XYZ file of C-alpha atoms in Angstrom:
136
model
C 0.001 0.004 -0.016
C 1.128 3.557 -0.711
C 0.418 6.607 1.099
C 0.656 10.269 -0.192
C 0.118 13.395 1.539
C 1.497 16.918 2.172
C 3.237 19.178 4.695
C 1.647 22.703 4.470
C 2.953 25.772 6.480
C 1.304 29.175 6.335
C 2.919 32.594 6.459
C 2.303 32.479 10.371
C 4.486 29.725 10.621
C 1.540 27.071 11.438
C 1.030 23.660 9.889
C -1.925 22.159 8.503
C -3.105 18.991 10.357
C -6.531 17.250 10.252
C -8.219 15.688 13.047
C -9.298 11.846 12.343
C -12.836 10.839 12.785
C -12.194 7.225 11.593
C -12.984 4.789 14.561
C -9.559 3.303 14.634
C -7.864 6.719 14.729
C -10.739 8.758 16.490
C -9.414 12.486 17.637
C -5.839 11.592 16.511
C -4.138 14.245 14.525
C -2.666 13.356 11.179
C -1.067 15.366 8.179
C -3.693 15.434 5.192
C -2.774 12.064 3.446
C -4.292 8.833 2.119
C -4.150 5.693 -0.348
C -2.669 6.253 -3.793
C -5.403 4.915 -5.937
C -4.625 2.431 -8.873
C -2.588 3.922 -11.923
C -2.426 7.516 -10.259
C 0.736 9.364 -10.063
C 2.189 10.045 -6.498
C 1.774 13.962 -7.032
C -1.648 13.711 -8.341
C -2.582 11.395 -5.518
C -1.053 13.670 -2.811
C -2.956 16.615 -4.405
C -6.341 14.691 -4.606
C -5.959 13.677 -0.937
C -5.090 17.145 0.498
C -8.096 18.514 -1.375
C -10.490 15.519 -0.304
C -9.310 16.038 3.432
C -8.981 19.672 3.503
C -10.586 21.529 0.510
C -7.154 23.183 -0.102
C -5.990 23.113 -3.711
C -1.966 22.914 -3.366
C 0.979 23.062 -5.554
C 3.619 20.305 -4.810
C 6.930 22.236 -4.233
C 9.154 19.274 -2.998
C 9.551 16.038 -1.439
C 10.162 15.820 2.379
C 10.158 12.200 3.329
C 9.812 8.734 1.892
C 8.828 6.170 4.690
C 8.642 2.441 4.560
C 6.923 0.199 7.519
C 5.685 -3.244 7.192
C 2.292 -2.015 6.255
C 2.773 0.878 3.723
C 5.284 2.961 2.094
C 4.747 6.854 2.255
C 5.518 9.642 -0.034
C 5.308 13.097 2.026
C 5.565 16.316 -0.044
C 6.015 19.883 0.934
C 2.972 21.899 -0.472
C 1.949 25.488 -0.696
C -1.678 26.751 -1.086
C -3.058 28.002 -4.146
C -6.597 28.014 -3.308
C -8.006 28.537 0.231
C -11.632 26.962 0.423
C -11.257 24.844 3.482
C -13.776 21.924 3.375
C -13.806 18.548 4.413
C -15.595 15.278 4.405
C -17.235 15.209 7.921
C -17.641 11.632 7.837
C -13.824 11.152 7.799
C -12.705 14.304 9.282
C -13.552 15.877 12.613
C -11.422 19.254 11.876
C -8.709 20.913 10.000
C -6.687 22.997 12.343
C -3.519 25.166 11.745
C -0.977 24.381 14.570
C 2.380 26.022 15.519
C 5.537 23.644 15.793
C 5.037 23.994 19.738
C 1.433 23.085 19.695
C 2.206 20.064 17.640
C 5.218 19.035 20.030
C 2.524 19.319 22.869
C -0.046 16.966 21.318
C 2.726 14.367 20.010
C 1.095 11.640 21.903
C -2.158 12.711 19.927
C -0.158 12.210 16.422
C -1.457 9.342 14.486
C 2.261 8.431 13.378
C 4.335 10.806 15.841
C 7.922 9.815 14.349
C 6.706 10.297 10.774
C 4.946 13.583 11.154
C 7.351 15.133 13.415
C 10.291 14.071 11.185
C 8.563 15.273 8.265
C 7.839 18.886 9.919
C 11.257 18.731 11.321
C 12.503 18.478 7.528
C 10.564 21.379 6.536
C 12.012 23.466 9.613
C 15.470 22.719 8.769
C 14.818 23.244 4.924
C 15.422 19.661 3.742
C 13.027 19.686 1.109
C 14.380 17.813 -1.900
C 13.555 18.358 -5.536
C 10.752 16.336 -7.286
C 13.390 15.116 -9.838
C 14.438 12.603 -7.389
C 11.202 10.601 -7.918
C 10.695 11.376 -11.665
């Protein structure tokens, strides 16, 4: 299974996180991400998932992280918002929230995948965003 998603940071230095409604992860915070569909390109899948989960249309600027676990491989991109219409599927998402790095660190125990999310955010903070050429 392949997961695609994005780290989005605004001009106030806050990051966009979603709060899960799904029973297994109810109330947990996550970056906007989801499953890549069959025959879908990585970048297209990330844009689709972010739009479905937040309503925002984004431009993919680079790749932040490639992760691999026993259950999935993830591709996390750094994104910039090009259209700000927040909306989300309330059947899957409780809320969409902008949080500072300090706020995210304070809720680390409420992150769906703390190590992956905090690592991806740290990479953005450290300006370790890589060219999309590495996945082409």
